[in-house]
mmCIF file of C-alpha atoms in Angstrom:
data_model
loop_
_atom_site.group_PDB
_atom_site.id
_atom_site.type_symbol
_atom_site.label_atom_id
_atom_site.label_comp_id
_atom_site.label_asym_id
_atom_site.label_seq_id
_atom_site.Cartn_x
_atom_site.Cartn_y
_atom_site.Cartn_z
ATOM 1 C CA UNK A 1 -58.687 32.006 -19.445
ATOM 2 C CA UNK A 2 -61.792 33.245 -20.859
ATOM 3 C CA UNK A 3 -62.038 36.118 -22.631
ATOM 4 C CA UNK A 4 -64.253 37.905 -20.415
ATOM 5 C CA UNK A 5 -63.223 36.746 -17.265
ATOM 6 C CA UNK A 6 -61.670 38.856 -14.415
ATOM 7 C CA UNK A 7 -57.663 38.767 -14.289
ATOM 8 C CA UNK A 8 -57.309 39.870 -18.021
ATOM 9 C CA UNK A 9 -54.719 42.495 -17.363
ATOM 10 C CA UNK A 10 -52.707 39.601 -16.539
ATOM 11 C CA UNK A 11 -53.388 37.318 -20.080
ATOM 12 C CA UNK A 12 -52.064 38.969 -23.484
ATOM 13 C CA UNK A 13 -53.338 36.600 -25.799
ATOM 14 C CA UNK A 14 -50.656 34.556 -27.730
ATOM 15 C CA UNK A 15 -47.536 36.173 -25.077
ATOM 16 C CA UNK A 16 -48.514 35.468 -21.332
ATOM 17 C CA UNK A 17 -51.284 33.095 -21.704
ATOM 18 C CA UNK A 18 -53.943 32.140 -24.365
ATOM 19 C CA UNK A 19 -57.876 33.570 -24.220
ATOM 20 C CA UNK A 20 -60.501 31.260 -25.272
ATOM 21 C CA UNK A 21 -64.152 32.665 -26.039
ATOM 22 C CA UNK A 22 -66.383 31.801 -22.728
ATOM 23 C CA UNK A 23 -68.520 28.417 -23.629
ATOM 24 C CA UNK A 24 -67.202 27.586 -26.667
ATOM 25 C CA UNK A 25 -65.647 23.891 -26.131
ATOM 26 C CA UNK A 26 -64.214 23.794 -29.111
ATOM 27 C CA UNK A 27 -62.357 26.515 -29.409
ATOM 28 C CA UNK A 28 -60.848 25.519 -25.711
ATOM 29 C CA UNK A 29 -59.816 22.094 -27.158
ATOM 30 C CA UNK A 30 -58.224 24.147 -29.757
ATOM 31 C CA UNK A 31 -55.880 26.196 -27.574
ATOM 32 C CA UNK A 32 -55.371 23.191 -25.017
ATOM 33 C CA UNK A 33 -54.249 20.905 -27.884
ATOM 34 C CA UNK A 34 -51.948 23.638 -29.183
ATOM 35 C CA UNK A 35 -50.120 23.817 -26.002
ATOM 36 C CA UNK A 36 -49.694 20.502 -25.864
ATOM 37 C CA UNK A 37 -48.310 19.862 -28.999
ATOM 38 C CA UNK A 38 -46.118 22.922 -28.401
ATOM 39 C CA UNK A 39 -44.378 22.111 -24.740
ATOM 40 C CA UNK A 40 -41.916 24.346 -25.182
ATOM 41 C CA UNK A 41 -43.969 27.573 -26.501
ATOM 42 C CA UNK A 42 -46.216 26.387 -23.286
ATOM 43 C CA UNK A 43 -43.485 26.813 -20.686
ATOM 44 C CA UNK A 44 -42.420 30.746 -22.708
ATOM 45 C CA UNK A 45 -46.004 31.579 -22.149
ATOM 46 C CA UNK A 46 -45.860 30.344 -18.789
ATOM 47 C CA UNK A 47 -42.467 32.223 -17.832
ATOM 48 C CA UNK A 48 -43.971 34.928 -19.535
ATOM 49 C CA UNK A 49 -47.168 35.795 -17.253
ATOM 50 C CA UNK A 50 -44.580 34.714 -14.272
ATOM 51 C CA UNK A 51 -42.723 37.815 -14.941
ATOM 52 C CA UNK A 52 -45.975 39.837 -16.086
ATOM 53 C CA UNK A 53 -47.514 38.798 -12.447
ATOM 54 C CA UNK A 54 -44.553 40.043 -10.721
ATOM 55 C CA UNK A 55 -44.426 43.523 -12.667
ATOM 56 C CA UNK A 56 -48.643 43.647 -12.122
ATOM 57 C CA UNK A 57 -48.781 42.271 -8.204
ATOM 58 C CA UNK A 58 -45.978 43.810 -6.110
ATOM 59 C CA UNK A 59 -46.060 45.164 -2.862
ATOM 60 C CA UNK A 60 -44.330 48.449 -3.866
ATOM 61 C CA UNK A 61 -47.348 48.594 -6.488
ATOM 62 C CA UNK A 62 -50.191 47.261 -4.173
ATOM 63 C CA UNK A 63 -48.938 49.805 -1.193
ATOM 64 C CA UNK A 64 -49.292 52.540 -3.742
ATOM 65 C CA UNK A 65 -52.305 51.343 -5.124
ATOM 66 C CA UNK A 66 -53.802 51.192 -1.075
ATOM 67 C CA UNK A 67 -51.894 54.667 -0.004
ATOM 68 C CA UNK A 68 -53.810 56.367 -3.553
ATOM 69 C CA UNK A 69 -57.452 54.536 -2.318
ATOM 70 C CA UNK A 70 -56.880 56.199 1.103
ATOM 71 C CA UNK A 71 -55.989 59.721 -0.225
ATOM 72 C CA UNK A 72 -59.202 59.462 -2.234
ATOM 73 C CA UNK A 73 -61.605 58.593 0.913
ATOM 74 C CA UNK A 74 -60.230 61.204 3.321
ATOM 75 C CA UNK A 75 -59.571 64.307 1.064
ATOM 76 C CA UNK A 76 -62.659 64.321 -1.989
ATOM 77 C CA UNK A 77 -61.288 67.257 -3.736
ATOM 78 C CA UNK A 78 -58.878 64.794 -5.469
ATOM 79 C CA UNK A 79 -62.105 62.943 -6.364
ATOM 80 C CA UNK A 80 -63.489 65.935 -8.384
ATOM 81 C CA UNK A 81 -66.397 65.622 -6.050
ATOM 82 C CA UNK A 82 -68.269 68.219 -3.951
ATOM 83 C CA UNK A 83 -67.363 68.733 -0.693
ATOM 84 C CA UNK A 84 -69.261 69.827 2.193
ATOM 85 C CA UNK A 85 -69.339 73.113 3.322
#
């Protein structure tokens, strides 16, 4: 993935995936030909951002995450904005 792309909370470099810098080729063809000389690190860093997307995308966590968005729309004192008097 590149480094500044969207998703990052998902990628720690080296442990759940590897970040490349955006439009440099070479530096992709560096990480692509590590992982392919290294099948077995490949498939830890694969297992690795399995588990990582399961702990990040759940529905206990997205439900939350929705319920939380909700509270802030209909009551805006837990925005710290103004409200209307």
């Amino acid at each position: 993935m590149t480094n500044d792309a969207v998703g990052r909370e998902l990628i720690e470099d080296g442990h759940t995936g590897l970040l490349f810098r955006s439009g440099d080729v070479v530096d992709l063809s560096v990480k692509m030909e590590s992982l392919i000389m290294r099948p077995e690190w490949c498939r830890q860093l694969g297992q690795a951002a399995q588990r990582r997307s399961f702990e990040i995308f759940n529905e206990e966590r997205n439900i939350s995450q929705l319920l939380l968005a909700y509270e802030h729309l209909l009551n805006p004192s837990t925005r710290g904005g103004r409200t209307c008097p």
